[in-house]
mmCIF file of C-alpha atoms in Angstrom:
data_model
loop_
_atom_site.group_PDB
_atom_site.id
_atom_site.type_symbol
_atom_site.label_atom_id
_atom_site.label_comp_id
_atom_site.label_asym_id
_atom_site.label_seq_id
_atom_site.Cartn_x
_atom_site.Cartn_y
_atom_site.Cartn_z
ATOM 1 C CA MET A 1 15.841 -43.492 4.471
ATOM 2 C CA ILE A 2 15.985 -39.721 4.361
ATOM 3 C CA ASP A 3 19.137 -38.114 5.698
ATOM 4 C CA LYS A 4 17.683 -35.942 8.475
ATOM 5 C CA LEU A 5 14.703 -34.108 9.948
ATOM 6 C CA LEU A 6 15.428 -30.633 11.284
ATOM 7 C CA PHE A 7 13.529 -29.194 14.257
ATOM 8 C CA TYR A 8 12.962 -25.449 14.684
ATOM 9 C CA ASN A 9 11.908 -23.393 17.694
ATOM 10 C CA LYS A 10 8.476 -21.933 16.896
ATOM 11 C CA ASN A 11 9.508 -18.611 18.480
ATOM 12 C CA TYR A 12 12.138 -18.269 15.748
ATOM 13 C CA PHE A 13 10.020 -19.498 12.853
ATOM 14 C CA ALA A 14 9.172 -16.069 11.415
ATOM 15 C CA PHE A 15 12.860 -15.141 11.367
ATOM 16 C CA TYR A 16 13.814 -18.535 9.865
ATOM 17 C CA LYS A 17 11.122 -18.198 7.188
ATOM 18 C CA ASP A 18 12.335 -14.704 6.309
ATOM 19 C CA LEU A 19 15.902 -15.966 6.142
ATOM 20 C CA LYS A 20 14.958 -18.753 3.730
ATOM 21 C CA LYS A 21 12.882 -16.351 1.620
ATOM 22 C CA LYS A 22 15.956 -14.177 1.093
ATOM 23 C CA GLU A 23 17.761 -17.320 -0.077
ATOM 24 C CA GLY A 24 14.996 -17.989 -2.610
ATOM 25 C CA LYS A 25 13.389 -20.819 -0.651
ATOM 26 C CA GLU A 26 9.717 -21.188 0.231
ATOM 27 C CA ILE A 27 8.465 -23.169 3.237
ATOM 28 C CA ILE A 28 5.432 -25.305 2.370
ATOM 29 C CA SER A 29 3.267 -27.635 4.436
ATOM 30 C CA ILE A 30 3.142 -31.381 3.869
ATOM 31 C CA THR A 31 -0.669 -31.226 4.094
ATOM 32 C CA GLU A 32 -1.313 -31.129 0.328
ATOM 33 C CA SER A 33 1.000 -34.094 -0.232
ATOM 34 C CA LEU A 34 -0.868 -36.091 2.403
ATOM 35 C CA ARG A 35 -4.152 -35.436 0.589
ATOM 36 C CA ASN A 36 -2.648 -36.590 -2.690
ATOM 37 C CA PHE A 37 0.718 -38.344 -2.689
ATOM 38 C CA ASP A 38 1.299 -37.259 -6.306
ATOM 39 C CA ASN A 39 1.693 -33.685 -5.067
ATOM 40 C CA ALA A 40 4.912 -34.737 -3.367
ATOM 41 C CA LEU A 41 6.407 -35.444 -6.790
ATOM 42 C CA GLU A 42 5.910 -31.778 -7.722
ATOM 43 C CA VAL A 43 8.001 -30.411 -4.831
ATOM 44 C CA ASN A 44 11.089 -28.514 -5.982
ATOM 45 C CA LYS A 45 13.973 -29.538 -3.719
ATOM 46 C CA HIS A 46 15.960 -26.445 -4.767
ATOM 47 C CA THR A 47 13.340 -23.812 -3.913
ATOM 48 C CA GLN A 48 11.031 -25.473 -1.370
ATOM 49 C CA ILE A 49 11.377 -26.723 2.199
ATOM 50 C CA VAL A 50 8.674 -29.040 3.548
ATOM 51 C CA ASP A 51 7.267 -28.420 7.028
ATOM 52 C CA ILE A 52 5.857 -31.715 8.357
ATOM 53 C CA SER A 53 4.535 -30.393 11.686
ATOM 54 C CA SER A 54 0.946 -31.204 10.687
ATOM 55 C CA LEU A 55 1.808 -34.933 10.822
ATOM 56 C CA ALA A 56 1.555 -34.658 14.590
ATOM 57 C CA GLY A 57 -2.181 -34.089 14.292
ATOM 58 C CA ILE A 58 -3.136 -37.106 12.160
ATOM 59 C CA ASN A 59 -3.857 -40.750 12.899
ATOM 60 C CA ASN A 60 -1.516 -43.533 11.743
ATOM 61 C CA ILE A 61 1.496 -41.205 11.493
ATOM 62 C CA GLN A 62 3.922 -44.012 10.726
ATOM 63 C CA TYR A 63 1.780 -45.591 7.984
ATOM 64 C CA ASN A 64 1.045 -42.297 6.220
ATOM 65 C CA SER A 65 4.626 -41.124 6.518
ATOM 66 C CA GLU A 66 6.158 -44.284 5.110
ATOM 67 C CA SER A 67 3.750 -43.974 2.175
ATOM 68 C CA VAL A 68 4.304 -40.306 1.323
ATOM 69 C CA PHE A 69 8.017 -39.698 1.975
ATOM 70 C CA PRO A 70 9.294 -41.959 -0.868
ATOM 71 C CA GLN A 71 7.370 -39.717 -3.292
ATOM 72 C CA PHE A 72 9.450 -36.631 -2.483
ATOM 73 C CA PRO A 73 12.554 -35.874 -4.587
ATOM 74 C CA GLU A 74 15.840 -36.951 -3.069
ATOM 75 C CA GLU A 75 17.597 -34.309 -0.938
ATOM 76 C CA THR A 76 14.334 -32.524 -0.119
ATOM 77 C CA ILE A 77 14.753 -30.614 3.156
ATOM 78 C CA PHE A 78 12.215 -31.447 5.894
ATOM 79 C CA ILE A 79 11.587 -29.387 9.040
ATOM 80 C CA ALA A 80 9.198 -29.606 11.998
ATOM 81 C CA ASP A 81 8.168 -27.703 15.122
ATOM 82 C CA ASN A 82 10.305 -28.972 18.021
ATOM 83 C CA SER A 83 7.263 -29.083 20.316
ATOM 84 C CA PHE A 84 6.449 -32.340 18.436
ATOM 85 C CA LYS A 85 10.017 -33.619 18.608
ATOM 86 C CA LYS A 86 9.496 -36.554 20.943
ATOM 87 C CA LEU A 87 6.450 -37.826 19.013
ATOM 88 C CA LEU A 88 7.986 -37.454 15.556
ATOM 89 C CA GLU A 89 11.343 -38.934 16.530
ATOM 90 C CA TYR A 90 9.539 -42.135 17.486
ATOM 91 C CA GLU A 91 6.905 -42.300 14.745
ATOM 92 C CA LEU A 92 9.378 -41.414 11.977
ATOM 93 C CA ARG A 93 12.267 -43.574 13.186
ATOM 94 C CA PHE A 94 12.110 -45.642 9.985
ATOM 95 C CA CYS A 95 11.944 -42.570 7.711
ATOM 96 C CA PHE A 96 14.894 -40.485 8.901
ATOM 97 C CA GLN A 97 18.451 -41.448 9.711
ATOM 98 C CA GLU A 98 19.009 -38.478 12.000
ATOM 99 C CA PHE A 99 17.052 -35.875 13.980
ATOM 100 C CA GLN A 100 18.736 -32.534 14.536
ATOM 101 C CA ASP A 101 17.889 -29.102 15.892
ATOM 102 C CA ILE A 102 18.304 -26.325 13.368
ATOM 103 C CA ASN A 103 21.722 -24.741 13.621
ATOM 104 C CA ILE A 104 22.939 -25.049 10.060
ATOM 105 C CA VAL A 105 20.939 -26.253 7.069
ATOM 106 C CA GLY A 106 23.372 -27.331 4.356
ATOM 107 C CA ASP A 107 25.417 -24.241 3.530
ATOM 108 C CA PHE A 108 22.775 -21.878 4.952
ATOM 109 C CA GLU A 109 23.397 -19.335 7.682
ATOM 110 C CA VAL A 110 23.356 -20.303 11.326
ATOM 111 C CA VAL A 111 19.931 -19.904 12.923
ATOM 112 C CA ASP A 112 20.368 -19.594 16.675
ATOM 113 C CA GLU A 113 19.179 -17.458 19.554
ATOM 114 C CA GLU A 114 21.947 -14.867 19.275
ATOM 115 C CA GLU A 115 21.135 -14.293 15.607
ATOM 116 C CA PHE A 116 17.414 -14.122 16.328
ATOM 117 C CA ILE A 117 17.919 -11.535 19.064
ATOM 118 C CA GLY A 118 20.079 -9.518 16.681
ATOM 119 C CA LYS A 119 17.215 -9.551 14.194
ATOM 120 C CA GLN A 120 14.760 -8.416 16.863
ATOM 121 C CA LYS A 121 16.998 -5.520 17.873
ATOM 122 C CA LYS A 122 16.605 -4.128 14.378
ATOM 123 C CA LEU A 123 12.877 -3.785 15.056
ATOM 124 C CA LYS A 124 13.323 -0.337 16.585
ATOM 125 C CA HIS A 125 10.421 2.042 17.017
ATOM 126 C CA LYS A 126 10.489 5.663 18.167
ATOM 127 C CA LYS A 127 8.238 5.793 21.224
ATOM 128 C CA ILE A 128 6.793 8.518 23.376
ATOM 129 C CA ILE A 129 8.438 6.972 26.462
ATOM 130 C CA ASP A 130 11.928 7.351 24.968
ATOM 131 C CA LEU A 131 11.763 11.113 24.415
ATOM 132 C CA SER A 132 13.743 13.509 26.589
ATOM 133 C CA ASN A 133 12.036 16.447 28.285
ATOM 134 C CA ASP A 134 13.133 18.739 25.460
ATOM 135 C CA ASP A 135 11.987 16.217 22.874
ATOM 136 C CA ILE A 136 8.570 15.814 24.497
ATOM 137 C CA SER A 137 8.100 19.572 24.384
ATOM 138 C CA ASP A 138 8.897 19.608 20.644
ATOM 139 C CA PHE A 139 6.629 16.606 20.114
ATOM 140 C CA THR A 140 3.703 18.285 21.862
ATOM 141 C CA LYS A 141 4.096 21.498 19.856
ATOM 142 C CA SER A 142 4.295 19.570 16.608
ATOM 143 C CA PHE A 143 1.237 17.472 17.476
ATOM 144 C CA VAL A 144 -0.886 20.475 18.471
ATOM 145 C CA ASN A 145 0.055 22.303 15.261
ATOM 146 C CA ARG A 146 -1.000 19.327 13.147
ATOM 147 C CA ILE A 147 -4.454 18.906 14.702
ATOM 148 C CA TYR A 148 -7.069 21.553 13.906
ATOM 149 C CA GLY A 149 -9.958 22.021 16.296
ATOM 150 C CA HIS A 150 -10.662 19.445 19.015
ATOM 151 C CA ASP A 151 -9.066 21.685 21.644
ATOM 152 C CA LYS A 152 -10.303 19.618 24.576
ATOM 153 C CA PHE A 153 -8.769 16.469 23.165
ATOM 154 C CA LYS A 154 -5.419 18.199 22.572
ATOM 155 C CA ALA A 155 -5.333 19.363 26.187
ATOM 156 C CA ASP A 156 -6.379 15.914 27.428
ATOM 157 C CA PHE A 157 -3.783 14.221 25.237
ATOM 158 C CA GLU A 158 -0.962 16.283 26.683
ATOM 159 C CA GLU A 159 -1.971 15.149 30.175
ATOM 160 C CA LEU A 160 -2.408 11.549 28.977
ATOM 161 C CA ILE A 161 1.127 11.240 27.628
ATOM 162 C CA ARG A 162 2.597 12.911 30.709
ATOM 163 C CA ASN A 163 0.903 10.401 33.019
ATOM 164 C CA PHE A 164 1.657 7.505 30.683
ATOM 165 C CA ARG A 165 5.374 8.253 30.663
ATOM 166 C CA VAL A 166 5.474 8.297 34.469
ATOM 167 C CA PHE A 167 3.560 5.078 35.069
ATOM 168 C CA ASN A 168 5.192 3.247 32.183
ATOM 169 C CA LYS A 169 8.537 3.871 33.840
ATOM 170 C CA LEU A 170 7.095 2.440 37.051
ATOM 171 C CA GLY A 171 6.096 -0.690 35.132
ATOM 172 C CA GLU A 172 2.362 -0.125 35.662
ATOM 173 C CA HIS A 173 1.230 1.028 32.216
ATOM 174 C CA LYS A 174 2.462 -0.706 29.049
ATOM 175 C CA ILE A 175 0.210 0.611 26.277
ATOM 176 C CA LEU A 176 -1.615 3.928 25.991
ATOM 177 C CA SER A 177 -4.986 3.121 24.383
ATOM 178 C CA ILE A 178 -7.274 5.804 22.966
ATOM 179 C CA PHE A 179 -10.759 5.225 21.535
ATOM 180 C CA LEU A 180 -12.081 8.021 19.310
ATOM 181 C CA MET A 181 -15.695 8.188 18.092
ATOM 182 C CA GLY A 182 -17.425 10.482 15.635
ATOM 183 C CA ASP A 183 -18.666 10.820 12.080
ATOM 184 C CA SER A 184 -16.442 9.942 9.144
ATOM 185 C CA GLY A 185 -14.068 12.723 8.101
ATOM 186 C CA VAL A 186 -13.902 14.673 11.369
ATOM 187 C CA GLY A 187 -10.192 14.029 11.958
ATOM 188 C CA LYS A 188 -10.020 10.872 14.109
ATOM 189 C CA THR A 189 -7.401 9.084 12.012
ATOM 190 C CA GLU A 190 -5.432 12.326 11.725
ATOM 191 C CA VAL A 191 -4.589 11.955 15.421
ATOM 192 C CA ALA A 192 -2.590 8.802 14.704
ATOM 193 C CA ARG A 193 -0.923 10.368 11.673
ATOM 194 C CA ALA A 194 -0.026 13.476 13.692
ATOM 195 C CA ILE A 195 1.578 11.334 16.414
ATOM 196 C CA HIS A 196 3.501 9.365 13.786
ATOM 197 C CA LYS A 197 4.796 12.526 12.094
ATOM 198 C CA SER A 198 5.547 14.264 15.407
ATOM 199 C CA LEU A 199 7.675 11.255 16.372
ATOM 200 C CA LYS A 200 9.502 11.943 13.082
ATOM 201 C CA GLY A 201 8.516 8.668 11.505
ATOM 202 C CA LYS A 202 10.107 8.080 8.103
ATOM 203 C CA LYS A 203 8.285 4.856 7.249
ATOM 204 C CA LYS A 204 4.559 4.164 6.992
ATOM 205 C CA LEU A 205 2.187 4.427 9.921
ATOM 206 C CA ALA A 206 1.093 0.974 11.157
ATOM 207 C CA LYS A 207 -2.588 1.059 10.170
ATOM 208 C CA ILE A 208 -5.182 -1.743 10.190
ATOM 209 C CA ASN A 209 -8.627 -1.079 8.719
ATOM 210 C CA PHE A 210 -11.199 -3.309 10.376
ATOM 211 C CA GLY A 211 -13.666 -2.580 7.606
ATOM 212 C CA ASN A 212 -11.919 -5.548 5.956
ATOM 213 C CA TYR A 213 -12.141 -7.790 9.029
ATOM 214 C CA SER A 214 -15.764 -8.897 9.343
ATOM 215 C CA SER A 215 -15.380 -12.525 8.173
ATOM 216 C CA ASP A 216 -15.029 -15.615 10.357
ATOM 217 C CA ASN A 217 -11.407 -15.867 9.222
ATOM 218 C CA SER A 218 -10.564 -12.366 10.447
ATOM 219 C CA LEU A 219 -8.269 -13.427 13.296
ATOM 220 C CA ASN A 220 -6.133 -15.498 10.908
ATOM 221 C CA SER A 221 -5.860 -12.487 8.601
ATOM 222 C CA LEU A 222 -4.745 -10.326 11.522
ATOM 223 C CA ILE A 223 -2.249 -12.632 13.271
ATOM 224 C CA GLY A 224 -1.570 -15.357 10.679
ATOM 225 C CA SER A 225 -2.968 -18.846 10.156
ATOM 226 C CA PRO A 226 -1.986 -21.743 12.422
ATOM 227 C CA ARG A 227 0.831 -24.024 11.280
ATOM 228 C CA GLY A 228 -0.269 -26.616 8.723
ATOM 229 C CA TYR A 229 -2.895 -24.401 7.068
ATOM 230 C CA ILE A 230 -2.436 -23.474 3.451
ATOM 231 C CA GLY A 231 -1.203 -19.901 3.263
ATOM 232 C CA SER A 232 -0.155 -19.667 6.914
ATOM 233 C CA ASP A 233 1.693 -16.406 6.371
ATOM 234 C CA GLU A 234 2.377 -13.616 8.820
ATOM 235 C CA GLY A 235 -0.692 -11.688 9.914
ATOM 236 C CA GLU A 236 -1.278 -8.109 8.779
ATOM 237 C CA ILE A 237 -0.688 -6.517 12.178
ATOM 238 C CA PHE A 238 2.799 -8.069 12.383
ATOM 239 C CA ILE A 239 3.636 -6.898 8.871
ATOM 240 C CA ARG A 240 2.401 -3.348 9.551
ATOM 241 C CA VAL A 241 4.223 -2.998 12.892
ATOM 242 C CA LYS A 242 7.481 -4.364 11.482
ATOM 243 C CA ASP A 243 7.265 -2.021 8.501
ATOM 244 C CA SER A 244 6.787 1.051 10.708
ATOM 245 C CA ASP A 245 9.382 2.958 12.726
ATOM 246 C CA THR A 246 7.188 4.585 15.394
ATOM 247 C CA GLY A 247 5.406 3.194 18.439
ATOM 248 C CA ILE A 248 1.926 4.025 17.177
ATOM 249 C CA ILE A 249 -0.767 1.698 15.771
ATOM 250 C CA LEU A 250 -4.002 2.877 14.181
ATOM 251 C CA ILE A 251 -6.980 0.486 14.306
ATOM 252 C CA ASP A 252 -9.542 2.114 12.021
ATOM 253 C CA GLU A 253 -13.301 1.327 11.930
ATOM 254 C CA PHE A 254 -12.937 -0.850 15.016
ATOM 255 C CA GLU A 255 -16.690 -1.346 15.384
ATOM 256 C CA LYS A 256 -16.793 -3.394 12.160
ATOM 257 C CA SER A 257 -14.817 -6.185 13.801
ATOM 258 C CA ASN A 258 -16.211 -9.145 15.749
ATOM 259 C CA ALA A 259 -16.101 -10.650 19.237
ATOM 260 C CA THR A 260 -13.030 -12.775 18.444
ATOM 261 C CA LEU A 261 -10.931 -9.740 17.560
ATOM 262 C CA PHE A 262 -12.342 -7.728 20.454
ATOM 263 C CA ASN A 263 -11.095 -10.484 22.773
ATOM 264 C CA TYR A 264 -7.714 -10.507 21.051
ATOM 265 C CA PHE A 265 -7.233 -6.796 21.699
ATOM 266 C CA LEU A 266 -8.444 -7.218 25.245
ATOM 267 C CA ASP A 267 -5.466 -9.545 25.691
ATOM 268 C CA VAL A 268 -3.124 -7.149 23.854
ATOM 269 C CA LEU A 269 -4.013 -4.266 26.172
ATOM 270 C CA GLU A 270 -3.725 -6.544 29.185
ATOM 271 C CA ASN A 271 -0.324 -8.068 28.386
ATOM 272 C CA GLY A 272 1.306 -5.329 26.330
ATOM 273 C CA LYS A 273 2.247 -7.462 23.336
ATOM 274 C CA ILE A 274 0.871 -8.930 20.145
ATOM 275 C CA VAL A 275 1.161 -12.693 19.682
ATOM 276 C CA SER A 276 0.846 -14.459 16.340
ATOM 277 C CA SER A 277 -0.735 -17.847 15.693
ATOM 278 C CA LEU A 278 2.831 -19.165 15.409
ATOM 279 C CA ALA A 279 3.592 -17.834 18.918
ATOM 280 C CA GLU A 280 5.843 -15.036 17.663
ATOM 281 C CA GLU A 281 5.641 -12.013 19.954
ATOM 282 C CA ILE A 282 6.271 -8.295 19.514
ATOM 283 C CA ASP A 283 6.585 -6.299 22.701
ATOM 284 C CA LEU A 284 4.405 -3.167 22.499
ATOM 285 C CA ASN A 285 5.640 -1.631 25.728
ATOM 286 C CA GLY A 286 5.540 2.148 25.250
ATOM 287 C CA PHE A 287 3.246 2.013 22.195
ATOM 288 C CA ILE A 288 0.150 4.133 21.652
ATOM 289 C CA ILE A 289 -2.825 2.394 20.007
ATOM 290 C CA ILE A 290 -5.520 4.609 18.493
ATOM 291 C CA PHE A 291 -8.886 2.895 17.955
ATOM 292 C CA THR A 292 -11.315 4.844 15.777
ATOM 293 C CA SER A 293 -15.005 4.241 15.163
ATOM 294 C CA ASN A 294 -17.919 5.939 13.422
ATOM 295 C CA ILE A 295 -20.364 4.870 16.134
ATOM 296 C CA SER A 296 -22.158 7.411 18.325
ATOM 297 C CA LYS A 297 -21.666 7.914 22.046
ATOM 298 C CA GLU A 298 -25.029 6.217 22.605
ATOM 299 C CA ASP A 299 -24.003 3.115 20.611
ATOM 300 C CA PHE A 300 -20.575 2.836 22.232
ATOM 301 C CA PRO A 301 -21.745 0.826 25.290
ATOM 302 C CA LYS A 302 -23.959 -1.318 23.062
ATOM 303 C CA ARG A 303 -21.245 -2.285 20.576
ATOM 304 C CA ILE A 304 -18.170 -2.559 22.804
ATOM 305 C CA SER A 305 -18.067 -4.968 25.768
ATOM 306 C CA PRO A 306 -17.662 -3.598 29.318
ATOM 307 C CA GLU A 307 -14.357 -5.473 29.690
ATOM 308 C CA LEU A 308 -12.885 -3.830 26.623
ATOM 309 C CA ARG A 309 -14.341 -0.397 27.381
ATOM 310 C CA SER A 310 -12.618 -0.444 30.754
ATOM 311 C CA ARG A 311 -9.275 -1.099 29.035
ATOM 312 C CA PHE A 312 -9.339 2.097 27.005
ATOM 313 C CA ASP A 313 -7.371 4.833 28.759
ATOM 314 C CA TYR A 314 -9.311 7.550 26.978
ATOM 315 C CA LYS A 315 -12.692 7.661 25.238
ATOM 316 C CA GLY A 316 -13.369 10.766 23.146
ATOM 317 C CA PHE A 317 -16.026 12.003 20.728
ATOM 318 C CA PHE A 318 -15.011 14.178 17.776
ATOM 319 C CA THR A 319 -17.452 16.695 16.308
ATOM 320 C CA LEU A 320 -17.356 18.699 13.078
ATOM 321 C CA LEU A 321 -14.821 21.512 12.868
ATOM 322 C CA ASN A 322 -15.985 25.113 12.813
ATOM 323 C CA GLU A 323 -15.122 27.355 9.856
ATOM 324 C CA LYS A 324 -12.226 29.013 11.639
ATOM 325 C CA ASP A 325 -10.500 25.675 12.271
ATOM 326 C CA LYS A 326 -11.219 24.492 8.736
ATOM 327 C CA ARG A 327 -9.613 27.669 7.401
ATOM 328 C CA LYS A 328 -6.512 27.034 9.524
ATOM 329 C CA PHE A 329 -6.382 23.489 8.165
ATOM 330 C CA VAL A 330 -6.538 24.766 4.579
ATOM 331 C CA GLU A 331 -3.704 27.224 5.180
ATOM 332 C CA PHE A 332 -1.520 24.551 6.771
ATOM 333 C CA ARG A 333 -2.306 21.953 4.092
ATOM 334 C CA VAL A 334 -1.657 24.296 1.174
ATOM 335 C CA ARG A 335 1.623 25.466 2.686
ATOM 336 C CA ASP A 336 2.677 21.845 3.253
ATOM 337 C CA ILE A 337 1.819 20.802 -0.325
ATOM 338 C CA ILE A 338 3.728 23.760 -1.812
ATOM 339 C CA GLN A 339 6.821 22.895 0.230
ATOM 340 C CA LYS A 340 6.690 19.273 -0.951
ATOM 341 C CA PHE A 341 6.133 20.388 -4.554
ATOM 342 C CA ASN A 342 9.133 22.730 -4.496
ATOM 343 C CA LYS A 343 11.349 19.949 -3.174
ATOM 344 C CA SER A 344 10.156 17.444 -5.775
ATOM 345 C CA TYR A 345 10.105 19.595 -8.913
ATOM 346 C CA SER A 346 12.664 21.885 -10.488
ATOM 347 C CA THR A 347 10.039 24.638 -10.890
ATOM 348 C CA GLU A 348 9.599 26.670 -7.703
ATOM 349 C CA LEU A 349 6.152 28.113 -7.173
ATOM 350 C CA PRO A 350 5.789 31.842 -6.401
ATOM 351 C CA THR A 351 4.863 32.797 -2.828
ATOM 352 C CA GLU A 352 1.590 34.455 -3.923
ATOM 353 C CA ILE A 353 0.200 31.131 -5.140
ATOM 354 C CA ASN A 354 -0.424 30.188 -1.528
ATOM 355 C CA GLU A 355 -2.962 32.968 -1.029
ATOM 356 C CA THR A 356 -4.482 32.356 -4.471
ATOM 357 C CA ILE A 357 -5.225 28.721 -3.649
ATOM 358 C CA CYS A 358 -6.567 29.435 -0.152
ATOM 359 C CA ASN A 359 -8.915 32.148 -1.434
ATOM 360 C CA GLN A 360 -10.504 29.756 -3.942
ATOM 361 C CA ILE A 361 -11.508 27.174 -1.330
ATOM 362 C CA ARG A 362 -14.938 27.715 0.249
ATOM 363 C CA VAL A 363 -14.609 25.901 3.567
ATOM 364 C CA GLU A 364 -18.285 26.455 4.469
ATOM 365 C CA LYS A 365 -19.253 23.970 1.759
ATOM 366 C CA PHE A 366 -17.456 21.089 3.464
ATOM 367 C CA GLU A 367 -18.212 19.205 6.655
ATOM 368 C CA ASN A 368 -16.158 16.120 5.862
ATOM 369 C CA MET A 369 -12.424 16.823 6.147
ATOM 370 C CA ARG A 370 -11.603 14.227 3.521
ATOM 371 C CA GLU A 371 -13.765 16.048 1.008
ATOM 372 C CA LEU A 372 -12.146 19.333 1.996
ATOM 373 C CA ASN A 373 -8.692 17.824 1.524
ATOM 374 C CA LYS A 374 -9.709 16.523 -1.907
ATOM 375 C CA ASN A 375 -10.858 20.011 -2.875
ATOM 376 C CA ILE A 376 -7.510 21.420 -1.709
ATOM 377 C CA LYS A 377 -5.657 18.990 -3.966
ATOM 378 C CA ASP A 378 -7.894 19.703 -6.961
ATOM 379 C CA THR A 379 -7.514 23.466 -6.513
ATOM 380 C CA PHE A 380 -3.755 23.165 -6.113
ATOM 381 C CA VAL A 381 -3.381 21.218 -9.361
ATOM 382 C CA LYS A 382 -5.529 23.712 -11.304
ATOM 383 C CA CYS A 383 -3.555 26.679 -9.999
ATOM 384 C CA VAL A 384 -0.221 25.018 -10.775
ATOM 385 C CA MET A 385 -1.367 24.204 -14.323
ATOM 386 C CA ILE A 386 -2.376 27.839 -14.865
ATOM 387 C CA TYR A 387 0.918 29.108 -13.448
ATOM 388 C CA THR A 388 2.912 26.650 -15.576
ATOM 389 C CA ALA A 389 1.028 27.638 -18.754
ATOM 390 C CA GLU A 390 1.610 31.325 -18.086
ATOM 391 C CA SER A 391 5.316 30.759 -17.470
ATOM 392 C CA GLU A 392 5.891 29.044 -20.806
#
């Protein structure tokens, strides 16, 4: 008989998996070994832990288990979801000597609620609701200075965050959701980036591009595959949020998604949290979610369900910038690039290079802001190369 079967709390699984990964151990499912018992012989007891939760979903658990377990190397570690504890304790009574909740695995660290909560506390995001009155004033100024054109939206946004902060504190408004429409390259995604930077984010913005989420398996890609599936890793939205340090999520090209994901976000906006397929939760209270789409105002009611439309706190349509605003954007962008260049390289550029670069960019030729930004970069590099050659 095998020494013991360890049961984990599914709410702690992501933390437990991360803990084992740092120790050089991978958690694998027993599914492949059930399909072919010879696969059990290939398990590395030093680097792999076998999750047998999927046994709970098959027929003849006892027969299959007594056939496959002798194939595993001695001292292999076996774990299972404790929601199946009663069933597996009975069906596997002839396979395991002992059944134990995970507290200590061999010489590994303790995995308990206090440790899990400590891990969660590290997941700290700078949010709009946490800013002081002075901080919110600085945030607003920074945001307005980073967005060129779209004056109505900037005014509306200031009112939105003021109301959101009040009603969030009253417990009536968990997530501020904004849906922005308009042609590609008019500055919709820049709104999320401006919020992220104005909150003084040092890590990456949490961005999900739904242009990659049109398949039937899209929900699994977003929130992770159910336990027992091959490759049941963490979903992209959990990875992106954990890797960011601000309470802002950008969902780009939202219209390219499908009904399943629309319904998922309907639940997110309703309950104020994201939930993975493994039942891990991240509280999004105080977050801002920016949804962007290239659809027109006329297509908006055709593509987005009434239930979801009603959940968006703000629906806005972005148009092309005029030449004056594009010129302001160029001046800001060039100044920003020069400052970054001077910090990164030992050669400091002369102040007159700013005007030289700006004068070479013909903003009237560009409608798409991405193309304009590309032209700014190209012009900057050419001017720097000329300056460097002349200095030698």
